[in-house]
Amino acid sequence: MTDDTYPAGSTTGSPGAAAPARATGPREHDGATDAEASPRARHHWVVRLTHWVNVLALAVMVASGLRIFNAYPAFAPRGGTFCCYPLAGHPIPAWLTFGGWLAGARHWHFAAMWLLVANGLLYLGFLYLHGEWRDLAPRRGDPRDAWEMVQFYLFARREHPRQGKHNALQKLAYLSLLVLAVAAVTSGIAIWKPVQLGWLTRLLGGYVWARYWHFLAMFGLVALGLVHVFMVLSVDPYSIPAMITGRYRSDRSPEHRNARPFYNLFGGGRTEGAEVVHADAAHGARDRASPEPAGTESVAAEPEPDAPQATRDAPYEETAE
Amino acid sequence: MDRRDFLSLGGAALAAFLAACDSEGPRAAKGALEFASRTNQDVEEALFRHLTMDHVKRGGRLAGDALPRYYVSPSVPVWDPSIRGAWKLEVGGAVANPLTLDMKDLRGLPSVTHRVNHYCVEGWTALTEWTGVRVSLLAKLAGARPDAKFVDFQSFDSGYHESWDLASALHPQTLICYAYGGALLTPGRGAPARLHSPVKLGYKSVKYLTRIVFLPHQNGGYWTDRGYEWFAGT
C-alpha cells in the first residue's frame, strides 16, 4: 500500500507529543521540553502581518462587493434568464454592506483590491521562498488523515490524530481559501475589464458567468472564514495570541489537549490510563480487525527512513526569531 | 503587550474607526481612495487597446425591449421641433472645421450595424444591436486638432453629459447611434441620436445628443461629478 509512504505517525511537529504518556515510542522533533512548555515560534512575522491585513482587505472587499451586488442582485442578462441563483431580486441586508452607495462601494472595492492582491502576493512569495508551502501542499495521506479528523470530531475516534503544523482538515481549508482567493481575483479582473481582457472573461464563460464565479468565490471565502473563526474559538483559542505574537505553547495545542469543538478547551484531555489502553490494546486489536492498511493508525508506524517526511515533519523552527 | 492591552487597544481602534465613518466609510481613507482611483485610471488607460473588440456570445438573445429606458430628466426628454427647431448635431471644439449635421446628414454617412454588449455599472449586461456612425469618422470629418485629448458628449437631457478620453471615443465600436434593434431610436432610447460603446460603462454613453466637443482637457460628466469613476472603461 502506498499509504505506508506517509505513516500518519510520522506527522509530528507538535512538540507536545513528547508527553511521557505516549507509551509507543518517542516522537521526533520533540523540541521544547514540555515540563516548561515554553512558547515556541509558530508564525513568521510575514504570516502574521499578511493574515491580519488579509482580514481587513477581505472584509472591505466582501462588504463593498455586496453593496455593488445590491445595485443588481441577480445574474440574468437583460432579456435573458439565469439558471442558478434562487435569490434573484433579493438584495443583501444593508448592514452586511459597506460603501454607502454604488459609487462609494466601487471606490472602496477597486482600492482594497490592490491591498488584497499585494498582500496575497507577499504571502505566496513568502510561502515559496520560506518553504512553508509544504505545510499546505496536498499529500497522498491527506484524505485518510482528514477522515480521521472527521471521525475524531464526530466522537467516532477517541484520540486526536497526530498532525504536523496543521491537521488535515485545516490544511484542506487553508488550501481551499487560497484557491478561492485566486478564483475571486481572477473572476474579479474578468468582470472589471470584460472587453480589454475579454479573453479572460470568455474563458470563464462570459460576463454573466464570470460575475457568478466571483460571487461564488466570495461566498466560499466567507463560509470558510466563518468556519475558521468558529474552530479557532471553539477548539484552539490559543492560536489567536500565536497569530499576534508568533509564539505558541505547544502543550496547549488541540492535539495535546485532545480538543474537539468546545471539548477540552482549557485542559489536556488525555489521561495516561486512556492513552496506554488505547495504545496497547485498542490499537492492536484495531489493526487486526480493520481493513485499513497497517500504518494508518497513528502511533503504530515507524517512519520509513526514505519517506519524504522530512518536509512533512519539519517542526516550526526555521523561522524562530 | 498582553492580551488585555491588545483587546483594549483593538477596541479603541474600532471605536475610532467607527467614529470617523460616514456612510461611505472612514473619512481618513479619502486620500487613499483618491490615490487608488488615480492609479486605477492609469492602469485602465494602460490596458486600453484600440483594436480590442467586444465580442458577443454566438446565438445570444438580443435584449430588445428588455433594455431599460433611462434618463435623468423628470420625464422622457423629447426633442420638439416646434420649440427647438430641427434637431442638429454639432461637432466642434478643437477641430479644424466644425460640423453641423441634421438627421439626414448623419444617416447619409457610412454607417455600422453591430451587436455588442452593454455593460451597466450596476452589474447587468444586455446584448444590443446598434446602427450608427463611428465617432472616429466624425473626428476625421471635423478634423480634430492634435491638442484634442478628450471628447465631451452633451445632451438635451437636463444637462447630462460625459467627457471621454480620445482613445476610447475613437474606438471602432464607439458609435453615434440612430437606430436600435433595426428601428430608429424612440424617445425612451435617446432619440434622435445617442452615443453607445461597449468599451465604457453604460453611464458614459450619453443619450439625446446635441453636441460633440473635442477638448484639450477633461470635462467631468453628469455621474462623474456625482462621485462615479470618470474613466469607467470595460
Coordinates of C-alpha atoms in Angstrom, one line a residue:
Chain A
M1 CA 0.0 0.0 0.0
T2 CA 1.3 3.3 -0.9
D3 CA -0.2 4.7 2.2
D4 CA 2.8 3.4 4.0
T5 CA 4.8 6.1 2.4
Y6 CA 3.3 8.6 4.8
P7 CA 2.6 6.8 8.0
A8 CA 0.4 9.0 10.0
G9 CA 2.6 8.6 12.9
S10 CA 5.3 10.5 11.3
T11 CA 3.3 13.6 11.2
T12 CA 4.6 15.2 14.3
G13 CA 5.7 18.7 14.6
S14 CA 3.7 19.2 17.7
P15 CA 6.3 19.1 20.4
G16 CA 3.6 18.4 22.9
A17 CA 3.8 14.9 21.8
A18 CA 6.7 14.3 24.0
A19 CA 4.5 13.8 26.9
P20 CA 5.6 10.6 28.7
A21 CA 2.1 9.2 28.5
R22 CA 2.9 8.4 24.9
A23 CA 3.8 4.9 25.5
T24 CA 4.5 3.8 22.0
G25 CA 7.8 5.3 21.4
P26 CA 9.3 8.7 21.3
R27 CA 8.3 11.1 18.6
E28 CA 10.8 13.0 16.7
H29 CA 11.3 16.7 16.9
D30 CA 10.2 16.9 20.5
G31 CA 11.9 20.2 20.7
A32 CA 10.8 22.1 23.7
T33 CA 10.8 20.3 26.9
D34 CA 7.3 20.0 27.9
A35 CA 7.9 20.4 31.5
E36 CA 8.4 24.0 30.8
A37 CA 6.2 24.2 27.8
S38 CA 7.9 27.3 26.7
P39 CA 6.2 29.1 23.9
R40 CA 7.8 28.4 20.5
A41 CA 7.9 30.3 17.3
R42 CA 4.9 29.3 15.2
H43 CA 4.1 32.1 12.8
H44 CA 6.7 34.2 11.0
W45 CA 6.0 37.9 11.1
V46 CA 5.2 37.9 7.4
V47 CA 2.5 35.3 8.0
R48 CA 1.1 37.3 10.9
L49 CA 1.2 40.6 9.0
T50 CA -0.4 39.2 5.9
H51 CA -3.0 37.3 8.0
W52 CA -4.4 40.5 9.6
V53 CA -4.0 42.6 6.5
N54 CA -6.0 40.0 4.7
V55 CA -8.7 40.1 7.4
L56 CA -9.1 43.8 6.7
A57 CA -8.8 43.7 3.0
L58 CA -11.2 40.7 2.6
A59 CA -13.8 42.4 4.9
V60 CA -13.7 45.6 2.9
M61 CA -13.8 43.6 -0.4
V62 CA -16.7 41.4 0.7
A63 CA -18.8 44.2 2.2
S64 CA -18.3 46.7 -0.6
G65 CA -18.8 43.9 -3.1
L66 CA -22.1 43.1 -1.6
R67 CA -23.1 46.7 -1.9
I68 CA -22.2 46.7 -5.5
F69 CA -24.1 43.5 -6.0
N70 CA -27.2 45.1 -4.5
A71 CA -27.4 47.5 -7.4
Y72 CA -28.5 44.4 -9.4
P73 CA -28.9 41.5 -7.1
A74 CA -29.4 39.0 -9.9
F75 CA -27.3 37.4 -12.7
A76 CA -29.6 37.2 -15.7
P77 CA -28.7 39.4 -18.6
R78 CA -31.4 41.8 -19.6
G79 CA -34.0 39.9 -21.6
G80 CA -32.4 36.6 -20.6
T81 CA -32.5 34.1 -17.8
F82 CA -30.1 32.6 -15.4
C83 CA -30.2 29.1 -14.1
C84 CA -28.5 29.1 -10.8
Y85 CA -29.3 31.9 -8.4
P86 CA -32.5 31.3 -6.5
L87 CA -32.4 34.6 -4.6
A88 CA -32.5 36.9 -7.7
G89 CA -34.1 40.2 -6.8
H90 CA -33.5 40.0 -3.1
P91 CA -30.8 42.5 -2.0
I92 CA -28.2 41.6 0.6
P93 CA -29.2 43.1 4.0
A94 CA -27.7 46.6 4.2
W95 CA -25.9 46.0 7.4
L96 CA -23.7 43.5 5.7
T97 CA -22.6 46.0 3.1
F98 CA -20.1 48.8 3.1
G99 CA -19.5 51.9 1.0
G100 CA -22.9 53.6 1.4
W101 CA -23.9 53.7 -2.3
L102 CA -22.9 52.1 -5.5
A103 CA -20.1 54.6 -6.5
G104 CA -18.7 54.7 -2.9
A105 CA -18.6 50.9 -2.7
R106 CA -16.9 50.7 -6.1
H107 CA -14.2 53.1 -5.0
W108 CA -13.6 51.0 -1.9
H109 CA -13.7 47.8 -3.9
F110 CA -11.2 49.0 -6.5
A111 CA -8.8 50.4 -3.8
A112 CA -8.9 47.4 -1.5
M113 CA -8.3 45.1 -4.4
W114 CA -4.7 46.3 -4.6
L115 CA -4.3 45.7 -0.9
L116 CA -5.7 42.2 -1.2
V117 CA -3.6 41.3 -4.2
A118 CA -0.4 42.8 -2.9
N119 CA -0.9 41.1 0.4
G120 CA -1.7 37.8 -1.3
L121 CA 1.4 38.1 -3.4
L122 CA 3.6 38.8 -0.4
Y123 CA 2.1 35.8 1.4
L124 CA 2.6 33.5 -1.6
G125 CA 6.1 34.7 -2.1
F126 CA 6.9 34.0 1.5
L127 CA 5.3 30.6 1.3
Y128 CA 7.5 29.8 -1.7
L129 CA 10.8 31.3 -0.5
H130 CA 10.4 30.0 3.0
G131 CA 9.4 26.6 2.0
E132 CA 6.2 26.8 4.0
W133 CA 4.1 25.8 1.1
R134 CA 4.9 22.3 2.3
D135 CA 2.6 22.9 5.3
L136 CA -0.3 23.4 2.9
A137 CA 0.6 21.2 -0.1
P138 CA -1.8 18.3 -0.5
R139 CA -0.2 14.9 0.1
R140 CA -1.3 11.4 -0.5
G141 CA -2.1 10.6 3.1
D142 CA -4.3 13.7 3.5
P143 CA -7.7 12.2 2.6
R144 CA -7.1 9.5 5.2
D145 CA -5.9 12.0 7.8
A146 CA -8.8 14.2 7.1
W147 CA -11.2 11.3 7.6
E148 CA -9.5 10.5 10.9
M149 CA -10.1 14.1 11.9
V150 CA -13.7 13.9 10.9
Q151 CA -14.1 10.7 12.9
F152 CA -12.4 12.4 15.9
Y153 CA -14.7 15.4 15.7
L154 CA -17.7 13.1 15.4
F155 CA -16.7 11.2 18.5
A156 CA -16.1 8.1 16.5
R157 CA -12.5 8.2 17.5
R158 CA -11.1 8.9 20.9
E159 CA -7.6 10.3 20.2
H160 CA -6.8 13.3 18.2
P161 CA -4.9 12.2 15.2
R162 CA -1.3 13.2 15.0
Q163 CA -0.6 16.1 12.8
G164 CA 2.0 18.5 11.6
K165 CA 1.6 22.2 11.9
H166 CA -2.0 21.8 10.8
N167 CA -4.3 18.9 10.9
A168 CA -5.5 17.5 7.5
L169 CA -8.9 19.4 7.7
Q170 CA -7.1 22.6 8.4
K171 CA -4.8 22.0 5.5
L172 CA -7.7 21.4 3.3
A173 CA -9.5 24.6 4.5
Y174 CA -6.4 26.8 4.2
L175 CA -5.6 25.5 0.7
S176 CA -9.2 26.0 -0.3
L177 CA -9.0 29.6 0.9
L178 CA -6.0 30.2 -1.3
V179 CA -7.6 28.6 -4.3
L180 CA -10.9 30.6 -3.7
A181 CA -8.9 33.8 -3.3
V182 CA -7.2 33.2 -6.6
A183 CA -10.6 32.4 -8.2
A184 CA -12.1 35.6 -6.7
V185 CA -9.3 37.8 -8.0
T186 CA -9.3 36.2 -11.5
S187 CA -13.0 36.4 -11.9
G188 CA -13.0 39.9 -10.5
I189 CA -10.5 41.0 -13.1
A190 CA -12.7 39.4 -15.8
I191 CA -15.7 41.5 -14.8
W192 CA -13.6 44.6 -14.3
K193 CA -12.3 44.5 -17.9
P194 CA -14.8 42.4 -19.9
V195 CA -13.6 44.0 -23.2
Q196 CA -9.9 44.8 -22.8
L197 CA -9.3 41.4 -21.1
G198 CA -12.2 39.8 -22.9
W199 CA -10.2 36.6 -23.4
L200 CA -10.3 36.0 -19.7
T201 CA -14.0 36.8 -19.5
R202 CA -14.8 34.4 -22.3
L203 CA -12.6 31.8 -20.6
L204 CA -14.9 32.0 -17.6
G205 CA -18.0 31.7 -19.8
G206 CA -18.7 35.3 -20.4
Y207 CA -19.5 38.3 -18.2
V208 CA -22.6 36.9 -16.5
W209 CA -20.8 33.6 -15.5
A210 CA -17.6 35.4 -14.5
R211 CA -19.7 37.6 -12.2
Y212 CA -21.3 34.4 -10.9
W213 CA -17.9 32.8 -10.2
H214 CA -16.9 35.9 -8.5
F215 CA -19.9 35.7 -6.2
L216 CA -19.4 32.0 -5.5
A217 CA -15.8 32.5 -4.7
M218 CA -16.7 35.3 -2.3
F219 CA -19.3 33.0 -0.7
G220 CA -16.8 30.2 -0.3
L221 CA -14.3 32.6 1.3
V222 CA -16.9 33.9 3.7
A223 CA -18.1 30.4 4.6
L224 CA -14.7 29.0 5.2
G225 CA -13.7 32.2 7.0
L226 CA -16.6 31.7 9.4
V227 CA -15.7 28.0 9.9
H228 CA -12.2 29.1 10.6
V229 CA -13.3 31.6 13.3
F230 CA -15.6 29.1 14.8
M231 CA -12.9 26.5 15.0
V232 CA -10.4 29.0 16.4
L233 CA -12.8 30.0 19.2
S234 CA -14.1 26.5 20.0
V235 CA -11.0 24.4 19.6
D236 CA -7.8 26.5 19.6
P237 CA -8.2 30.0 21.0
Y238 CA -4.5 29.8 21.9
S239 CA -3.9 30.3 18.2
I240 CA -5.1 33.9 18.5
P241 CA -2.2 35.2 20.5
A242 CA 0.0 33.0 18.3
M243 CA -1.2 34.9 15.3
I244 CA -0.3 38.1 17.0
T245 CA 3.0 37.4 18.9
G246 CA 4.0 34.5 16.7
R247 CA 4.6 32.3 19.7
Y248 CA 2.6 29.2 20.7
R249 CA 2.6 27.0 23.6
S250 CA 2.6 23.6 22.2
D251 CA 1.2 22.0 25.3
R252 CA -1.9 23.8 24.5
S253 CA -2.2 22.5 21.0
P254 CA -5.5 20.8 20.2
E255 CA -3.6 17.6 19.6
H256 CA -2.1 17.8 23.0
R257 CA -5.4 18.7 24.7
N258 CA -7.3 16.2 22.6
A259 CA -9.6 19.0 21.8
R260 CA -12.8 18.9 19.8
P261 CA -15.1 21.9 19.4
F262 CA -16.0 23.0 22.9
Y263 CA -14.2 20.0 24.4
N264 CA -11.0 20.2 26.5
L265 CA -10.8 23.9 25.7
F266 CA -8.8 24.6 28.9
G267 CA -7.1 21.4 29.8
G268 CA -5.3 18.4 28.4
G269 CA -7.9 15.8 27.7
R270 CA -5.5 12.9 27.6
T271 CA -5.1 10.8 30.6
E272 CA -2.2 8.4 30.9
G273 CA -4.5 5.5 31.5
A274 CA -6.6 6.0 28.5
E275 CA -3.5 6.6 26.4
V276 CA -1.9 3.4 27.4
V277 CA -5.1 1.3 27.0
H278 CA -5.6 2.9 23.6
A279 CA -2.0 2.3 22.5
D280 CA -1.6 -1.2 23.8
A281 CA -4.9 -2.9 23.4
A282 CA -7.4 -1.0 21.3
H283 CA -4.8 -0.1 18.8
G284 CA -3.5 -3.6 18.3
A285 CA -7.0 -5.0 18.1
R286 CA -8.0 -2.5 15.6
D287 CA -5.1 -3.2 13.4
R288 CA -6.1 -6.7 13.0
A289 CA -9.7 -6.1 12.6
S290 CA -9.7 -3.1 10.4
P291 CA -9.4 -3.3 6.7
E292 CA -7.3 -0.2 6.9
P293 CA -3.7 -0.8 6.0
A294 CA -1.3 -1.0 8.8
G295 CA 0.3 2.3 9.4
T296 CA -2.8 4.3 9.3
E297 CA -3.1 4.1 13.0
S298 CA -1.0 6.9 14.0
V299 CA 1.1 5.6 16.9
A300 CA 2.0 2.3 15.3
A301 CA 4.0 3.1 12.3
E302 CA 7.7 3.5 12.2
P303 CA 8.6 6.3 9.8
E304 CA 10.4 4.9 6.8
P305 CA 13.8 6.4 6.6
D306 CA 13.5 7.3 2.9
A307 CA 10.0 8.6 3.0
P308 CA 9.9 12.3 2.3
Q309 CA 8.6 13.1 5.6
A310 CA 11.4 15.5 6.3
T311 CA 9.3 18.1 4.7
R312 CA 6.2 16.9 6.4
D313 CA 7.7 16.6 9.8
A314 CA 9.6 19.8 9.8
P315 CA 8.8 21.4 13.1
Y316 CA 8.4 25.1 13.1
E317 CA 11.9 26.0 13.9
E318 CA 13.4 27.6 10.8
T319 CA 11.5 30.8 11.5
A320 CA 12.4 31.2 15.1
E321 CA 13.2 34.8 15.5
Chain B
M1 CA 1.7 43.7 25.0
D2 CA -0.6 41.2 26.9
R3 CA -4.0 40.2 25.9
R4 CA -5.8 42.8 27.8
D5 CA -3.7 45.6 26.3
F6 CA -4.4 44.1 22.9
L7 CA -8.1 44.0 23.4
S8 CA -8.4 47.5 24.8
L9 CA -6.2 48.8 22.0
G10 CA -8.3 47.0 19.4
G11 CA -11.5 48.3 21.0
A12 CA -10.2 51.8 20.9
A13 CA -9.1 51.5 17.3
L14 CA -12.5 50.1 16.4
A15 CA -14.3 52.9 18.2
A16 CA -12.1 55.5 16.4
F17 CA -12.7 53.8 13.1
L18 CA -16.5 53.9 13.6
A19 CA -16.5 57.4 14.9
A20 CA -14.6 58.5 11.8
C21 CA -17.1 56.8 9.5
D22 CA -19.7 58.5 7.4
S23 CA -21.9 56.5 5.1
E24 CA -19.1 55.9 2.7
G25 CA -16.6 54.8 5.3
P26 CA -13.8 56.4 7.3
R27 CA -13.1 60.0 6.2
A28 CA -9.4 59.4 6.8
A29 CA -9.4 56.9 4.0
K30 CA -10.4 59.5 1.5
G31 CA -6.9 60.4 0.4
A32 CA -6.0 56.7 0.0
L33 CA -9.2 56.1 -2.0
E34 CA -8.4 59.1 -4.3
F35 CA -4.9 57.8 -4.8
A36 CA -6.2 54.4 -5.7
S37 CA -8.7 55.9 -8.0
R38 CA -5.9 57.8 -9.9
T39 CA -3.8 54.7 -10.0
N40 CA -6.7 52.7 -11.4
Q41 CA -7.3 55.2 -14.1
D42 CA -3.6 54.9 -15.2
V43 CA -3.9 51.1 -15.2
E44 CA -7.2 51.3 -17.2
E45 CA -5.6 53.6 -19.7
A46 CA -2.6 51.4 -20.0
L47 CA -4.8 48.3 -20.5
F48 CA -6.8 50.0 -23.3
R49 CA -6.1 48.7 -26.8
H50 CA -7.7 50.5 -29.7
L51 CA -8.3 47.2 -31.6
T52 CA -9.5 45.1 -28.7
M53 CA -13.1 44.5 -29.6
D54 CA -16.1 43.5 -27.6
H55 CA -17.4 40.0 -28.6
V56 CA -20.9 38.8 -28.0
K57 CA -21.9 35.2 -27.4
R58 CA -22.8 33.4 -30.6
G59 CA -26.5 32.7 -30.7
G60 CA -27.1 35.1 -27.8
R61 CA -30.6 36.6 -27.4
L62 CA -30.9 40.3 -28.0
A63 CA -32.2 42.2 -25.1
G64 CA -34.5 44.2 -27.3
D65 CA -37.2 45.9 -25.3
A66 CA -35.8 44.5 -22.0
L67 CA -33.0 47.1 -22.2
P68 CA -34.0 49.6 -19.5
R69 CA -35.0 53.1 -20.6
Y70 CA -33.1 55.7 -18.7
Y71 CA -32.8 59.5 -18.5
V72 CA -32.2 62.0 -15.7
S73 CA -35.0 64.4 -16.5
P74 CA -38.2 64.0 -14.6
S75 CA -39.9 62.8 -17.8
V76 CA -38.8 61.4 -21.1
P77 CA -36.8 64.1 -22.9
V78 CA -38.4 64.7 -26.3
W79 CA -36.9 66.9 -29.0
D80 CA -39.8 69.1 -30.0
P81 CA -39.0 70.8 -33.4
S82 CA -41.8 73.3 -32.9
I83 CA -40.0 74.7 -29.9
R84 CA -36.3 74.0 -30.6
G85 CA -36.3 73.9 -34.4
A86 CA -35.0 70.9 -36.3
W87 CA -32.6 68.7 -34.4
K88 CA -28.9 69.1 -35.3
L89 CA -25.7 67.5 -34.0
E90 CA -22.8 69.9 -33.6
V91 CA -19.3 68.7 -33.8
G92 CA -16.9 71.4 -32.5
G93 CA -14.3 72.4 -30.1
A94 CA -10.7 71.7 -31.0
V95 CA -11.4 70.9 -34.6
A96 CA -10.3 72.4 -37.9
N97 CA -13.8 72.6 -39.5
P98 CA -16.8 72.4 -37.1
L99 CA -19.8 70.4 -38.4
T100 CA -23.5 70.8 -38.0
L101 CA -25.3 67.6 -39.0
D102 CA -29.0 67.1 -39.3
M103 CA -30.5 63.7 -39.2
K104 CA -30.4 63.4 -43.0
D105 CA -26.7 64.2 -43.0
L106 CA -26.0 61.8 -40.2
R107 CA -27.8 58.9 -41.9
G108 CA -26.1 59.7 -45.1
L109 CA -22.7 58.9 -43.6
P110 CA -21.1 55.5 -43.8
S111 CA -22.8 53.5 -41.0
V112 CA -22.1 50.5 -38.9
T113 CA -24.6 48.0 -37.6
H114 CA -23.2 45.8 -34.9
R115 CA -24.1 43.6 -31.9
V116 CA -22.3 44.4 -28.8
N117 CA -22.7 44.1 -25.0
H118 CA -24.0 46.9 -22.9
Y119 CA -22.2 46.9 -19.6
C120 CA -24.0 48.7 -16.8
V121 CA -22.2 50.0 -13.8
E122 CA -24.9 48.2 -11.7
G123 CA -23.6 44.8 -12.8
W124 CA -26.0 43.8 -15.5
T125 CA -25.4 43.4 -19.2
A126 CA -27.5 43.3 -22.3
L127 CA -26.9 42.1 -25.8
T128 CA -27.8 45.0 -28.0
E129 CA -27.8 45.8 -31.7
W130 CA -27.0 49.4 -32.8
T131 CA -26.8 51.3 -36.1
G132 CA -24.8 54.5 -36.3
V133 CA -21.7 56.4 -37.4
R134 CA -18.3 55.9 -35.8
V135 CA -17.1 58.8 -33.7
S136 CA -13.8 58.3 -35.3
L137 CA -15.3 59.1 -38.7
L138 CA -16.8 62.3 -37.3
A139 CA -13.5 63.2 -35.8
K140 CA -11.9 62.7 -39.2
L141 CA -14.5 64.8 -41.0
A142 CA -14.3 67.6 -38.5
G143 CA -10.5 67.4 -38.5
A144 CA -9.8 67.1 -34.8
R145 CA -6.7 69.0 -33.8
P146 CA -3.7 67.4 -32.1
D147 CA -4.4 69.3 -28.9
A148 CA -7.8 67.5 -28.7
K149 CA -7.2 64.9 -26.0
F150 CA -10.8 64.5 -24.7
V151 CA -14.3 64.5 -26.1
D152 CA -17.3 65.8 -24.3
F153 CA -20.7 64.4 -25.3
Q154 CA -23.5 66.7 -24.5
S155 CA -27.3 66.3 -24.5
F156 CA -30.7 67.9 -24.0
D157 CA -31.4 65.7 -21.1
S158 CA -31.2 68.2 -18.3
G159 CA -27.5 68.9 -18.8
Y160 CA -26.4 65.3 -18.9
H161 CA -23.0 65.0 -20.4
E162 CA -19.9 62.8 -20.1
S163 CA -16.4 63.5 -21.3
W164 CA -14.2 60.7 -22.6
D165 CA -10.6 60.1 -23.3
L166 CA -9.9 60.5 -27.0
A167 CA -8.7 56.9 -27.5
S168 CA -11.9 55.4 -26.2
A169 CA -14.0 57.8 -28.2
L170 CA -12.2 56.8 -31.4
H171 CA -12.6 53.1 -30.7
P172 CA -14.2 51.4 -33.7
Q173 CA -17.1 50.2 -31.6
T174 CA -17.9 53.7 -30.3
L175 CA -20.9 54.9 -32.4
I176 CA -23.3 57.8 -32.7
C177 CA -26.4 55.7 -33.0
Y178 CA -29.7 56.5 -34.6
A179 CA -31.2 53.0 -34.6
Y180 CA -31.6 50.2 -32.0
G181 CA -32.5 46.7 -33.0
G182 CA -33.1 47.8 -36.6
A183 CA -35.6 50.6 -35.8
L184 CA -35.0 54.3 -35.4
L185 CA -34.4 55.3 -31.8
T186 CA -37.5 56.1 -29.7
P187 CA -37.5 58.9 -27.2
G188 CA -37.0 56.4 -24.4
R189 CA -33.8 55.1 -26.0
G190 CA -32.2 58.5 -26.5
A191 CA -33.7 59.8 -29.8
P192 CA -32.8 61.3 -32.1
A193 CA -29.3 60.1 -31.7
R194 CA -27.2 58.8 -28.8
L195 CA -23.7 57.6 -28.1
H196 CA -23.1 53.9 -27.5
S197 CA -20.0 51.9 -26.9
P198 CA -19.1 48.6 -25.2
V199 CA -15.7 50.0 -24.2
K200 CA -17.2 52.1 -21.4
L201 CA -19.8 51.5 -18.7
G202 CA -23.3 52.5 -19.7
Y203 CA -23.5 55.8 -17.9
K204 CA -20.7 57.1 -20.2
S205 CA -22.9 56.5 -23.3
V206 CA -24.8 59.8 -23.5
K207 CA -28.3 59.8 -24.9
Y208 CA -30.3 62.7 -26.5
L209 CA -27.1 64.0 -28.1
T210 CA -26.8 67.6 -29.2
R211 CA -23.0 68.4 -29.2
I212 CA -19.7 66.6 -29.5
V213 CA -16.9 68.8 -28.3
F214 CA -13.3 68.0 -28.7
L215 CA -11.3 69.4 -25.8
P216 CA -7.7 69.7 -24.6
H217 CA -8.8 68.9 -21.0
Q218 CA -11.1 66.6 -19.3
N219 CA -14.6 67.9 -18.6
G220 CA -16.0 65.5 -16.0
G221 CA -19.6 64.4 -16.5
Y222 CA -23.0 64.1 -15.0
W223 CA -22.3 60.9 -13.0
T224 CA -18.6 61.6 -12.7
D225 CA -19.4 64.9 -10.9
R226 CA -21.6 62.9 -8.6
G227 CA -18.9 60.6 -7.5
Y228 CA -18.7 57.9 -10.1
E229 CA -15.5 56.9 -11.7
W230 CA -14.6 59.1 -14.7
F231 CA -12.7 56.6 -16.9
A232 CA -15.2 53.7 -16.4
G233 CA -13.6 51.6 -19.1
T234 CA -14.5 48.0 -19.6

